[in-house]
Amino acid sequence: MLSYSQRSTLCANPTAKQLLYLMDSKQTNLCLAADVTTKSEILQLADSIGPEICVIKTHIDIVEDFDANLVAELQRLAEKHNFLIFEDRKFADIGATVQKQYQNGIYCIADWAHIINAHSLPGPGIIDGLREAGLSKRRGLLLLAEMSAKGALTDKLYAQKTLEMAEDNLDFVIGFVTQRKLSDNPCFINITPGVQLSVGNDTLGQQYNTPKTAINAGTDVIIVGRGIISAPDPVAEAKKYRRAGWEAYEKLKNED
Ligand code: S5P
């Protein structure tokens, strides 16, 4: 099995390269889902948990007191702690519309998010629309191939077709939001939500696997939200997830 940094040298997309490289150098495959609704909470999480993560994932539209300063501060903390910013916007419209949603409006996502994601449902035009706004800024796109929620419509055929769309767009698509590894192409980064230290679910359809199960299914990055942010000591909890994710990766690498 290639290491993250070996894979990094093979990738053309600068964001994919940077992410795989930083995961190995920082020894973390943990992404924090910072699903909180105020500026101060996001920045506090980013500063305190920043040293443990490779990516912070935001839902910028849930922040009640959003302003441009939040983005500037988040970028500063990303530099300080060496992590990337992933805006989990889940674009899902025609190319012309998502392009505006990506670069315009209040959030101007293209200006600050290294990584965004999109549903493959609308077909390849969604990638073309996002690429026109993002590639010149050296951004990367993840396609949602499989969702973690119970009853999701993302079956095997859907995931396979999503993979084919990604293969046709290797310059901009850097991987997938998925529950497992979808392809042997070392440049595709598999990112998996629905992760907690014990298997379970929430009351609204979310389903959880452990870090070890996710990494053993071939994923590269584990996304953890409430498992960390709802814990009494989020920093201590983040360290646990970081260790669990990294140990599972090292074990797989050494078995090879
Ligand atoms: O299939 C998915 C895709 C995503 S990006 N399932 C998910 O849960 N997510 C996101 O991951 C979701 O929007 C949330 O921000 C995070 C999971 O949060 P948790 O609190 O359940 O760990």
Coordinates of C-alpha atoms and ligand atoms in Angstrom, one line a residue, residues 33 35 57 59 86 88 90 117 144 146-149 177 179 193-196 202 206 208 223-227, ligand 1:
A33 CA -16.9 18.5 11.3
D35 CA -21.0 21.9 13.1
K57 CA -15.1 20.8 7.6
H59 CA -21.3 24.2 7.1
F86 CA -13.5 21.9 3.4
D88 CA -19.5 20.9 2.9
K90 CA -23.1 19.7 -1.2
N117 CA -18.2 18.7 -2.5
L144 CA -20.6 12.4 -3.0
E146 CA -22.3 7.2 -0.9
M147 CA -24.0 8.8 2.0
S148 CA -23.9 7.6 5.6
A149 CA -27.6 8.0 6.4
V177 CA -17.3 11.3 0.2
Q179 CA -18.2 4.8 3.0
P193 CA -18.4 10.6 7.6
G194 CA -20.6 8.7 10.1
V195 CA -17.7 7.9 12.4
Q196 CA -17.7 7.5 16.2
D202 CA -28.5 9.2 15.9
Q206 CA -27.2 9.0 10.8
Y208 CA -21.9 5.4 12.7
I223 CA -14.9 12.9 9.4
V224 CA -16.0 13.3 13.0
G225 CA -18.5 15.8 14.3
R226 CA -20.5 15.2 17.4
G227 CA -18.2 12.4 18.6
Ligands
S5P1 O1 -23.1 11.1 3.8 C1 -22.7 12.0 4.5 C2 -22.0 13.1 4.0 C3 -21.6 14.1 4.9 S1 -20.5 15.3 4.3 N1 -23.0 12.0 5.9 C4 -22.6 13.0 6.7 O2 -22.9 12.9 7.9 N2 -21.9 14.1 6.2 C5 -21.5 15.2 7.1 O3 -20.6 14.8 8.1 C6 -22.7 15.9 7.9 O4 -23.2 17.0 7.2 C7 -22.0 16.3 9.2 O5 -21.4 17.6 9.0 C8 -20.9 15.3 9.4 C9 -21.2 14.2 10.4 O6 -21.4 14.7 11.6 P1 -21.6 13.8 12.9 O7 -21.9 14.7 14.0 O8 -22.7 12.8 12.7 O9 -20.2 13.1 13.1

